[in-house]
């Protein structure tokens, strides 16, 4: 069984723990660099990306996370996607540049900042929960768009890494977490 680390500094890491179990993986919470040693992949959850960036720094986890990502898959959801992006706007902030996408934070406006909708994933539809979601403005040529919502990419993978701007851990559908688990074996 594959062990999936879930960055547990802030945000909805507990929902990911349950989602990883539903998908057939073994979740472990990651709070220190040493915790990463046991992991085959890592999930960076939703939450507040500015706070998470600061906490990564305070816990001396930024560099270990980069080193981990150079060898193993990382999956970022919502705030996690913002952290993994190449560049971030509104407001601009540093990011880890693990996946070649540009994102704009809180891009869907106050009125519709949180919603449950269906997104198009190839020939399939997927229920998706958006909470103050970022918008993916650009996907680099190496990126593969796995789902869209009203024409915007909302699930992208590039090489070993993957992001969603929605929260697959908040629905019972395990397909997104299963795809991440599959990436661990390749
Ligand atoms: N709006 C948050 C941010 O910019 C992300 C929201 C989320 O992760 N649900 O960090």
mmCIF file with all atom_site columns, C-alpha atoms and ligand atoms in Angstrom:
data_model
loop_
_atom_site.group_PDB
_atom_site.id
_atom_site.type_symbol
_atom_site.label_atom_id
_atom_site.label_alt_id
_atom_site.label_comp_id
_atom_site.label_asym_id
_atom_site.label_entity_id
_atom_site.label_seq_id
_atom_site.pdbx_PDB_ins_code
_atom_site.Cartn_x
_atom_site.Cartn_y
_atom_site.Cartn_z
_atom_site.occupancy
_atom_site.B_iso_or_equiv
_atom_site.pdbx_formal_charge
_atom_site.auth_seq_id
_atom_site.auth_comp_id
_atom_site.auth_asym_id
_atom_site.auth_atom_id
_atom_site.pdbx_PDB_model_num
ATOM   1   C CA . UNK A 1 1   ? 0.000   0.000  0.000   1.00 0.00 ? 1   UNK A CA 1
ATOM   2   C CA . UNK A 1 2   ? 1.254   3.474  -0.866  1.00 0.00 ? 2   UNK A CA 1
ATOM   3   C CA . UNK A 1 3   ? 1.829   6.056  1.854   1.00 0.00 ? 3   UNK A CA 1
ATOM   4   C CA . UNK A 1 4   ? 0.544   9.532  1.113   1.00 0.00 ? 4   UNK A CA 1
ATOM   5   C CA . UNK A 1 5   ? 1.767   12.406 3.229   1.00 0.00 ? 5   UNK A CA 1
ATOM   6   C CA . UNK A 1 6   ? -0.689  15.210 3.871   1.00 0.00 ? 6   UNK A CA 1
ATOM   7   C CA . UNK A 1 7   ? 0.837   18.541 4.778   1.00 0.00 ? 7   UNK A CA 1
ATOM   8   C CA . UNK A 1 8   ? -0.844  19.231 8.109   1.00 0.00 ? 8   UNK A CA 1
ATOM   9   C CA . UNK A 1 9   ? 0.256   22.756 8.995   1.00 0.00 ? 9   UNK A CA 1
ATOM   10  C CA . UNK A 1 10  ? -3.075  24.442 8.226   1.00 0.00 ? 10  UNK A CA 1
ATOM   11  C CA . UNK A 1 11  ? -6.271  23.931 6.240   1.00 0.00 ? 11  UNK A CA 1
ATOM   12  C CA . UNK A 1 12  ? -8.439  20.895 5.505   1.00 0.00 ? 12  UNK A CA 1
ATOM   13  C CA . UNK A 1 13  ? -5.854  18.140 5.838   1.00 0.00 ? 13  UNK A CA 1
ATOM   14  C CA . UNK A 1 14  ? -8.205  15.908 7.825   1.00 0.00 ? 14  UNK A CA 1
ATOM   15  C CA . UNK A 1 15  ? -10.672 15.622 4.921   1.00 0.00 ? 15  UNK A CA 1
ATOM   16  C CA . UNK A 1 16  ? -7.755  14.508 2.695   1.00 0.00 ? 16  UNK A CA 1
ATOM   17  C CA . UNK A 1 17  ? -6.803  11.858 5.236   1.00 0.00 ? 17  UNK A CA 1
ATOM   18  C CA . UNK A 1 18  ? -10.264 10.306 4.867   1.00 0.00 ? 18  UNK A CA 1
ATOM   19  C CA . UNK A 1 19  ? -10.232 10.712 1.073   1.00 0.00 ? 19  UNK A CA 1
ATOM   20  C CA . UNK A 1 20  ? -6.859  8.927  0.813   1.00 0.00 ? 20  UNK A CA 1
ATOM   21  C CA . UNK A 1 21  ? -8.269  6.064  2.896   1.00 0.00 ? 21  UNK A CA 1
ATOM   22  C CA . UNK A 1 22  ? -11.340 5.866  0.624   1.00 0.00 ? 22  UNK A CA 1
ATOM   23  C CA . UNK A 1 23  ? -9.040  5.702  -2.413  1.00 0.00 ? 23  UNK A CA 1
ATOM   24  C CA . UNK A 1 24  ? -7.038  2.827  -0.899  1.00 0.00 ? 24  UNK A CA 1
ATOM   25  C CA . UNK A 1 25  ? -3.898  4.643  0.277   1.00 0.00 ? 25  UNK A CA 1
ATOM   26  C CA . UNK A 1 26  ? -2.305  5.006  3.691   1.00 0.00 ? 26  UNK A CA 1
ATOM   27  C CA . UNK A 1 27  ? -2.384  8.658  4.862   1.00 0.00 ? 27  UNK A CA 1
ATOM   28  C CA . UNK A 1 28  ? 0.199   10.173 7.212   1.00 0.00 ? 28  UNK A CA 1
ATOM   29  C CA . UNK A 1 29  ? 0.207   13.742 8.474   1.00 0.00 ? 29  UNK A CA 1
ATOM   30  C CA . UNK A 1 30  ? 3.335   15.717 7.630   1.00 0.00 ? 30  UNK A CA 1
ATOM   31  C CA . UNK A 1 31  ? 4.516   18.432 10.018  1.00 0.00 ? 31  UNK A CA 1
ATOM   32  C CA . UNK A 1 32  ? 8.301   18.046 9.874   1.00 0.00 ? 32  UNK A CA 1
ATOM   33  C CA . UNK A 1 33  ? 10.909  17.272 7.218   1.00 0.00 ? 33  UNK A CA 1
ATOM   34  C CA . UNK A 1 34  ? 11.452  13.869 8.838   1.00 0.00 ? 34  UNK A CA 1
ATOM   35  C CA . UNK A 1 35  ? 7.781   12.981 8.313   1.00 0.00 ? 35  UNK A CA 1
ATOM   36  C CA . UNK A 1 36  ? 8.418   13.166 4.548   1.00 0.00 ? 36  UNK A CA 1
ATOM   37  C CA . UNK A 1 37  ? 10.816  10.209 4.692   1.00 0.00 ? 37  UNK A CA 1
ATOM   38  C CA . UNK A 1 38  ? 7.946   7.732  4.956   1.00 0.00 ? 38  UNK A CA 1
ATOM   39  C CA . UNK A 1 39  ? 5.945   9.203  2.051   1.00 0.00 ? 39  UNK A CA 1
ATOM   40  C CA . UNK A 1 40  ? 5.573   8.024  -1.549  1.00 0.00 ? 40  UNK A CA 1
ATOM   41  C CA . UNK A 1 41  ? 3.715   11.227 -2.452  1.00 0.00 ? 41  UNK A CA 1
ATOM   42  C CA . UNK A 1 42  ? 2.462   14.401 -0.767  1.00 0.00 ? 42  UNK A CA 1
ATOM   43  C CA . UNK A 1 43  ? -0.829  16.301 -0.754  1.00 0.00 ? 43  UNK A CA 1
ATOM   44  C CA . UNK A 1 44  ? -0.775  20.052 -0.095  1.00 0.00 ? 44  UNK A CA 1
ATOM   45  C CA . UNK A 1 45  ? -4.351  20.773 1.034   1.00 0.00 ? 45  UNK A CA 1
ATOM   46  C CA . UNK A 1 46  ? -6.675  23.737 0.700   1.00 0.00 ? 46  UNK A CA 1
ATOM   47  C CA . UNK A 1 47  ? -6.643  26.443 3.310   1.00 0.00 ? 47  UNK A CA 1
ATOM   48  C CA . UNK A 1 48  ? -4.993  29.851 3.159   1.00 0.00 ? 48  UNK A CA 1
ATOM   49  C CA . UNK A 1 49  ? -1.965  29.895 0.904   1.00 0.00 ? 49  UNK A CA 1
ATOM   50  C CA . UNK A 1 50  ? -0.266  32.962 2.444   1.00 0.00 ? 50  UNK A CA 1
ATOM   51  C CA . UNK A 1 51  ? -0.485  31.425 5.916   1.00 0.00 ? 51  UNK A CA 1
ATOM   52  C CA . UNK A 1 52  ? 0.723   28.068 4.623   1.00 0.00 ? 52  UNK A CA 1
ATOM   53  C CA . UNK A 1 53  ? 3.726   29.708 2.940   1.00 0.00 ? 53  UNK A CA 1
ATOM   54  C CA . UNK A 1 54  ? 4.666   31.372 6.227   1.00 0.00 ? 54  UNK A CA 1
ATOM   55  C CA . UNK A 1 55  ? 4.251   28.159 8.189   1.00 0.00 ? 55  UNK A CA 1
ATOM   56  C CA . UNK A 1 56  ? 6.395   26.216 5.688   1.00 0.00 ? 56  UNK A CA 1
ATOM   57  C CA . UNK A 1 57  ? 9.093   28.778 6.310   1.00 0.00 ? 57  UNK A CA 1
ATOM   58  C CA . UNK A 1 58  ? 8.739   28.776 10.104  1.00 0.00 ? 58  UNK A CA 1
ATOM   59  C CA . UNK A 1 59  ? 8.873   24.958 10.207  1.00 0.00 ? 59  UNK A CA 1
ATOM   60  C CA . UNK A 1 60  ? 11.887  24.886 7.837   1.00 0.00 ? 60  UNK A CA 1
ATOM   61  C CA . UNK A 1 61  ? 9.884   22.769 5.421   1.00 0.00 ? 61  UNK A CA 1
ATOM   62  C CA . UNK A 1 62  ? 10.220  24.779 2.194   1.00 0.00 ? 62  UNK A CA 1
ATOM   63  C CA . UNK A 1 63  ? 13.533  23.285 1.079   1.00 0.00 ? 63  UNK A CA 1
ATOM   64  C CA . UNK A 1 64  ? 12.711  19.695 2.171   1.00 0.00 ? 64  UNK A CA 1
ATOM   65  C CA . UNK A 1 65  ? 9.436   19.983 0.248   1.00 0.00 ? 65  UNK A CA 1
ATOM   66  C CA . UNK A 1 66  ? 11.307  21.125 -2.866  1.00 0.00 ? 66  UNK A CA 1
ATOM   67  C CA . UNK A 1 67  ? 13.722  18.220 -2.542  1.00 0.00 ? 67  UNK A CA 1
ATOM   68  C CA . UNK A 1 68  ? 10.841  15.789 -2.055  1.00 0.00 ? 68  UNK A CA 1
ATOM   69  C CA . UNK A 1 69  ? 9.083   17.179 -5.152  1.00 0.00 ? 69  UNK A CA 1
ATOM   70  C CA . UNK A 1 70  ? 12.211  16.670 -7.243  1.00 0.00 ? 70  UNK A CA 1
ATOM   71  C CA . UNK A 1 71  ? 11.799  12.918 -6.737  1.00 0.00 ? 71  UNK A CA 1
ATOM   72  C CA . UNK A 1 72  ? 8.181   12.207 -5.831  1.00 0.00 ? 72  UNK A CA 1
ATOM   73  C CA . UNK A 1 73  ? 4.659   13.326 -6.801  1.00 0.00 ? 73  UNK A CA 1
ATOM   74  C CA . UNK A 1 74  ? 2.954   16.267 -5.131  1.00 0.00 ? 74  UNK A CA 1
ATOM   75  C CA . UNK A 1 75  ? -0.769  17.055 -5.423  1.00 0.00 ? 75  UNK A CA 1
ATOM   76  C CA . UNK A 1 76  ? -2.015  20.540 -4.514  1.00 0.00 ? 76  UNK A CA 1
ATOM   77  C CA . UNK A 1 77  ? -5.699  21.375 -3.997  1.00 0.00 ? 77  UNK A CA 1
ATOM   78  C CA . UNK A 1 78  ? -6.916  24.982 -4.058  1.00 0.00 ? 78  UNK A CA 1
ATOM   79  C CA . UNK A 1 79  ? -4.467  26.831 -1.743  1.00 0.00 ? 79  UNK A CA 1
ATOM   80  C CA . UNK A 1 80  ? -2.131  23.884 -2.426  1.00 0.00 ? 80  UNK A CA 1
ATOM   81  C CA . UNK A 1 81  ? -2.430  24.563 -6.167  1.00 0.00 ? 81  UNK A CA 1
ATOM   82  C CA . UNK A 1 82  ? -1.499  28.193 -5.499  1.00 0.00 ? 82  UNK A CA 1
ATOM   83  C CA . UNK A 1 83  ? 1.621   27.057 -3.644  1.00 0.00 ? 83  UNK A CA 1
ATOM   84  C CA . UNK A 1 84  ? 2.662   24.718 -6.466  1.00 0.00 ? 84  UNK A CA 1
ATOM   85  C CA . UNK A 1 85  ? 2.106   27.258 -9.269  1.00 0.00 ? 85  UNK A CA 1
ATOM   86  C CA . UNK A 1 86  ? 4.736   28.997 -11.364 1.00 0.00 ? 86  UNK A CA 1
ATOM   87  C CA . UNK A 1 87  ? 3.320   32.444 -10.609 1.00 0.00 ? 87  UNK A CA 1
ATOM   88  C CA . UNK A 1 88  ? 0.550   33.896 -8.481  1.00 0.00 ? 88  UNK A CA 1
ATOM   89  C CA . UNK A 1 89  ? -1.383  37.158 -8.791  1.00 0.00 ? 89  UNK A CA 1
ATOM   90  C CA . UNK A 1 90  ? -4.062  39.155 -6.924  1.00 0.00 ? 90  UNK A CA 1
ATOM   91  C CA . UNK A 1 91  ? -2.213  39.516 -4.734  1.00 0.00 ? 91  UNK A CA 1
ATOM   92  C CA . UNK A 1 92  ? 1.150   38.335 -5.994  1.00 0.00 ? 92  UNK A CA 1
ATOM   93  C CA . UNK A 1 93  ? 3.073   36.056 -3.660  1.00 0.00 ? 93  UNK A CA 1
ATOM   94  C CA . UNK A 1 94  ? 5.990   33.625 -3.900  1.00 0.00 ? 94  UNK A CA 1
ATOM   95  C CA . UNK A 1 95  ? 5.301   30.040 -4.902  1.00 0.00 ? 95  UNK A CA 1
ATOM   96  C CA . UNK A 1 96  ? 7.216   26.781 -5.281  1.00 0.00 ? 96  UNK A CA 1
ATOM   97  C CA . UNK A 1 97  ? 7.066   26.614 -9.083  1.00 0.00 ? 97  UNK A CA 1
ATOM   98  C CA . UNK A 1 98  ? 6.555   22.862 -9.217  1.00 0.00 ? 98  UNK A CA 1
ATOM   99  C CA . UNK A 1 99  ? 3.981   22.956 -12.000 1.00 0.00 ? 99  UNK A CA 1
ATOM   100 C CA . UNK A 1 100 ? 3.916   25.331 -14.969 1.00 0.00 ? 100 UNK A CA 1
ATOM   101 C CA . UNK A 1 101 ? 0.634   27.166 -14.357 1.00 0.00 ? 101 UNK A CA 1
ATOM   102 C CA . UNK A 1 102 ? -0.160  30.796 -13.543 1.00 0.00 ? 102 UNK A CA 1
ATOM   103 C CA . UNK A 1 103 ? -3.006  31.396 -11.121 1.00 0.00 ? 103 UNK A CA 1
ATOM   104 C CA . UNK A 1 104 ? -5.071  34.316 -9.933  1.00 0.00 ? 104 UNK A CA 1
ATOM   105 C CA . UNK A 1 105 ? -6.305  34.002 -6.352  1.00 0.00 ? 105 UNK A CA 1
ATOM   106 C CA . UNK A 1 106 ? -9.948  34.363 -5.302  1.00 0.00 ? 106 UNK A CA 1
ATOM   107 C CA . UNK A 1 107 ? -10.770 34.877 -8.950  1.00 0.00 ? 107 UNK A CA 1
ATOM   108 C CA . UNK A 1 108 ? -14.455 34.066 -8.982  1.00 0.00 ? 108 UNK A CA 1
ATOM   109 C CA . UNK A 1 109 ? -15.674 37.079 -6.995  1.00 0.00 ? 109 UNK A CA 1
ATOM   110 C CA . UNK A 1 110 ? -17.597 37.360 -3.731  1.00 0.00 ? 110 UNK A CA 1
ATOM   111 C CA . UNK A 1 111 ? -21.035 36.281 -4.950  1.00 0.00 ? 111 UNK A CA 1
ATOM   112 C CA . UNK A 1 112 ? -19.961 32.924 -6.314  1.00 0.00 ? 112 UNK A CA 1
ATOM   113 C CA . UNK A 1 113 ? -16.840 32.388 -4.272  1.00 0.00 ? 113 UNK A CA 1
ATOM   114 C CA . UNK A 1 114 ? -18.081 29.036 -3.003  1.00 0.00 ? 114 UNK A CA 1
ATOM   115 C CA . UNK A 1 115 ? -20.169 26.631 -5.043  1.00 0.00 ? 115 UNK A CA 1
ATOM   116 C CA . UNK A 1 116 ? -20.800 23.010 -5.845  1.00 0.00 ? 116 UNK A CA 1
ATOM   117 C CA . UNK A 1 117 ? -20.985 22.293 -9.537  1.00 0.00 ? 117 UNK A CA 1
ATOM   118 C CA . UNK A 1 118 ? -20.208 19.652 -12.125 1.00 0.00 ? 118 UNK A CA 1
ATOM   119 C CA . UNK A 1 119 ? -17.006 19.853 -14.110 1.00 0.00 ? 119 UNK A CA 1
ATOM   120 C CA . UNK A 1 120 ? -16.092 18.125 -17.355 1.00 0.00 ? 120 UNK A CA 1
ATOM   121 C CA . UNK A 1 121 ? -13.331 15.531 -17.058 1.00 0.00 ? 121 UNK A CA 1
ATOM   122 C CA . UNK A 1 122 ? -12.849 14.099 -20.542 1.00 0.00 ? 122 UNK A CA 1
ATOM   123 C CA . UNK A 1 123 ? -16.044 12.205 -21.331 1.00 0.00 ? 123 UNK A CA 1
ATOM   124 C CA . UNK A 1 124 ? -17.010 12.114 -17.662 1.00 0.00 ? 124 UNK A CA 1
ATOM   125 C CA . UNK A 1 125 ? -18.495 14.612 -15.261 1.00 0.00 ? 125 UNK A CA 1
ATOM   126 C CA . UNK A 1 126 ? -17.277 15.134 -11.751 1.00 0.00 ? 126 UNK A CA 1
ATOM   127 C CA . UNK A 1 127 ? -18.963 16.887 -8.831  1.00 0.00 ? 127 UNK A CA 1
ATOM   128 C CA . UNK A 1 128 ? -16.650 19.658 -7.664  1.00 0.00 ? 128 UNK A CA 1
ATOM   129 C CA . UNK A 1 129 ? -16.649 21.889 -4.590  1.00 0.00 ? 129 UNK A CA 1
ATOM   130 C CA . UNK A 1 130 ? -15.051 25.315 -5.095  1.00 0.00 ? 130 UNK A CA 1
ATOM   131 C CA . UNK A 1 131 ? -14.204 27.473 -2.056  1.00 0.00 ? 131 UNK A CA 1
ATOM   132 C CA . UNK A 1 132 ? -12.646 30.867 -2.783  1.00 0.00 ? 132 UNK A CA 1
ATOM   133 C CA . UNK A 1 133 ? -10.908 29.109 -5.638  1.00 0.00 ? 133 UNK A CA 1
ATOM   134 C CA . UNK A 1 134 ? -8.017  30.393 -7.719  1.00 0.00 ? 134 UNK A CA 1
ATOM   135 C CA . UNK A 1 135 ? -8.359  30.545 -11.492 1.00 0.00 ? 135 UNK A CA 1
ATOM   136 C CA . UNK A 1 136 ? -5.737  28.901 -13.677 1.00 0.00 ? 136 UNK A CA 1
ATOM   137 C CA . UNK A 1 137 ? -4.887  31.580 -16.243 1.00 0.00 ? 137 UNK A CA 1
ATOM   138 C CA . UNK A 1 138 ? -2.163  29.720 -18.124 1.00 0.00 ? 138 UNK A CA 1
ATOM   139 C CA . UNK A 1 139 ? -1.085  26.092 -18.499 1.00 0.00 ? 139 UNK A CA 1
ATOM   140 C CA . UNK A 1 140 ? 2.430   25.503 -19.842 1.00 0.00 ? 140 UNK A CA 1
ATOM   141 C CA . UNK A 1 141 ? 2.961   23.304 -22.870 1.00 0.00 ? 141 UNK A CA 1
ATOM   142 C CA . UNK A 1 142 ? 3.947   20.316 -20.711 1.00 0.00 ? 142 UNK A CA 1
ATOM   143 C CA . UNK A 1 143 ? 0.708   20.476 -18.751 1.00 0.00 ? 143 UNK A CA 1
ATOM   144 C CA . UNK A 1 144 ? -2.270  18.201 -19.314 1.00 0.00 ? 144 UNK A CA 1
ATOM   145 C CA . UNK A 1 145 ? -5.744  19.582 -18.577 1.00 0.00 ? 145 UNK A CA 1
ATOM   146 C CA . UNK A 1 146 ? -7.800  16.803 -16.977 1.00 0.00 ? 146 UNK A CA 1
ATOM   147 C CA . UNK A 1 147 ? -10.953 18.806 -16.214 1.00 0.00 ? 147 UNK A CA 1
ATOM   148 C CA . UNK A 1 148 ? -12.511 22.154 -17.070 1.00 0.00 ? 148 UNK A CA 1
ATOM   149 C CA . UNK A 1 149 ? -15.343 24.266 -15.692 1.00 0.00 ? 149 UNK A CA 1
ATOM   150 C CA . UNK A 1 150 ? -16.908 26.850 -18.018 1.00 0.00 ? 150 UNK A CA 1
ATOM   151 C CA . UNK A 1 151 ? -13.805 26.566 -20.173 1.00 0.00 ? 151 UNK A CA 1
ATOM   152 C CA . UNK A 1 152 ? -11.313 27.156 -17.348 1.00 0.00 ? 152 UNK A CA 1
ATOM   153 C CA . UNK A 1 153 ? -8.840  24.411 -16.466 1.00 0.00 ? 153 UNK A CA 1
ATOM   154 C CA . UNK A 1 154 ? -9.603  23.150 -12.938 1.00 0.00 ? 154 UNK A CA 1
ATOM   155 C CA . UNK A 1 155 ? -7.572  19.917 -12.824 1.00 0.00 ? 155 UNK A CA 1
ATOM   156 C CA . UNK A 1 156 ? -4.095  19.873 -14.371 1.00 0.00 ? 156 UNK A CA 1
ATOM   157 C CA . UNK A 1 157 ? -1.190  17.477 -14.232 1.00 0.00 ? 157 UNK A CA 1
ATOM   158 C CA . UNK A 1 158 ? 2.348   17.938 -15.394 1.00 0.00 ? 158 UNK A CA 1
ATOM   159 C CA . UNK A 1 159 ? 4.800   15.091 -15.099 1.00 0.00 ? 159 UNK A CA 1
ATOM   160 C CA . UNK A 1 160 ? 4.578   13.665 -11.624 1.00 0.00 ? 160 UNK A CA 1
ATOM   161 C CA . UNK A 1 161 ? 2.689   16.611 -10.107 1.00 0.00 ? 161 UNK A CA 1
ATOM   162 C CA . UNK A 1 162 ? -1.002  17.478 -10.139 1.00 0.00 ? 162 UNK A CA 1
ATOM   163 C CA . UNK A 1 163 ? -3.324  20.298 -9.005  1.00 0.00 ? 163 UNK A CA 1
ATOM   164 C CA . UNK A 1 164 ? -7.049  20.922 -8.693  1.00 0.00 ? 164 UNK A CA 1
ATOM   165 C CA . UNK A 1 165 ? -8.616  24.302 -7.955  1.00 0.00 ? 165 UNK A CA 1
ATOM   166 C CA . UNK A 1 166 ? -11.572 22.452 -6.398  1.00 0.00 ? 166 UNK A CA 1
ATOM   167 C CA . UNK A 1 167 ? -11.722 20.197 -3.335  1.00 0.00 ? 167 UNK A CA 1
ATOM   168 C CA . UNK A 1 168 ? -11.992 16.509 -4.322  1.00 0.00 ? 168 UNK A CA 1
ATOM   169 C CA . UNK A 1 169 ? -11.550 15.572 -0.647  1.00 0.00 ? 169 UNK A CA 1
ATOM   170 C CA . UNK A 1 170 ? -15.018 17.011 0.101   1.00 0.00 ? 170 UNK A CA 1
ATOM   171 C CA . UNK A 1 171 ? -16.992 14.653 -2.138  1.00 0.00 ? 171 UNK A CA 1
ATOM   172 C CA . UNK A 1 172 ? -17.335 10.881 -1.940  1.00 0.00 ? 172 UNK A CA 1
ATOM   173 C CA . UNK A 1 173 ? -16.022 10.447 -5.493  1.00 0.00 ? 173 UNK A CA 1
ATOM   174 C CA . UNK A 1 174 ? -12.502 8.994  -5.239  1.00 0.00 ? 174 UNK A CA 1
ATOM   175 C CA . UNK A 1 175 ? -11.402 9.370  -8.863  1.00 0.00 ? 175 UNK A CA 1
ATOM   176 C CA . UNK A 1 176 ? -9.066  12.324 -8.356  1.00 0.00 ? 176 UNK A CA 1
ATOM   177 C CA . UNK A 1 177 ? -7.294  10.775 -5.356  1.00 0.00 ? 177 UNK A CA 1
ATOM   178 C CA . UNK A 1 178 ? -7.134  7.458  -7.202  1.00 0.00 ? 178 UNK A CA 1
ATOM   179 C CA . UNK A 1 179 ? -5.358  9.113  -10.121 1.00 0.00 ? 179 UNK A CA 1
ATOM   180 C CA . UNK A 1 180 ? -2.825  10.558 -7.698  1.00 0.00 ? 180 UNK A CA 1
ATOM   181 C CA . UNK A 1 181 ? -2.297  7.119  -6.168  1.00 0.00 ? 181 UNK A CA 1
ATOM   182 C CA . UNK A 1 182 ? -1.715  5.700  -9.661  1.00 0.00 ? 182 UNK A CA 1
ATOM   183 C CA . UNK A 1 183 ? 0.982   8.300  -10.283 1.00 0.00 ? 183 UNK A CA 1
ATOM   184 C CA . UNK A 1 184 ? 2.948   6.939  -7.331  1.00 0.00 ? 184 UNK A CA 1
ATOM   185 C CA . UNK A 1 185 ? 3.573   3.636  -9.018  1.00 0.00 ? 185 UNK A CA 1
ATOM   186 C CA . UNK A 1 186 ? 4.843   5.063  -12.307 1.00 0.00 ? 186 UNK A CA 1
HETATM 187 N N1 . LIG B 2 .   ? -8.414  31.675 -1.265  1.00 0.00 ? 1   LIG B N1 1
HETATM 188 C C1 . LIG B 2 .   ? -7.426  30.818 -0.659  1.00 0.00 ? 1   LIG B C1 1
HETATM 189 C C2 . LIG B 2 .   ? -6.008  31.335 -0.929  1.00 0.00 ? 1   LIG B C2 1
HETATM 190 O O1 . LIG B 2 .   ? -5.827  32.221 -1.695  1.00 0.00 ? 1   LIG B O1 1
HETATM 191 C C3 . LIG B 2 .   ? -7.557  29.391 -1.139  1.00 0.00 ? 1   LIG B C3 1
HETATM 192 C C4 . LIG B 2 .   ? -8.910  28.835 -0.743  1.00 0.00 ? 1   LIG B C4 1
HETATM 193 C C5 . LIG B 2 .   ? -8.937  27.349 -0.485  1.00 0.00 ? 1   LIG B C5 1
HETATM 194 O O2 . LIG B 2 .   ? -7.916  26.683 -0.389  1.00 0.00 ? 1   LIG B O2 1
HETATM 195 N N2 . LIG B 2 .   ? -10.129 26.848 -0.315  1.00 0.00 ? 1   LIG B N2 1
HETATM 196 O O3 . LIG B 2 .   ? -5.083  30.864 -0.357  1.00 0.00 ? 1   LIG B O3 1
#
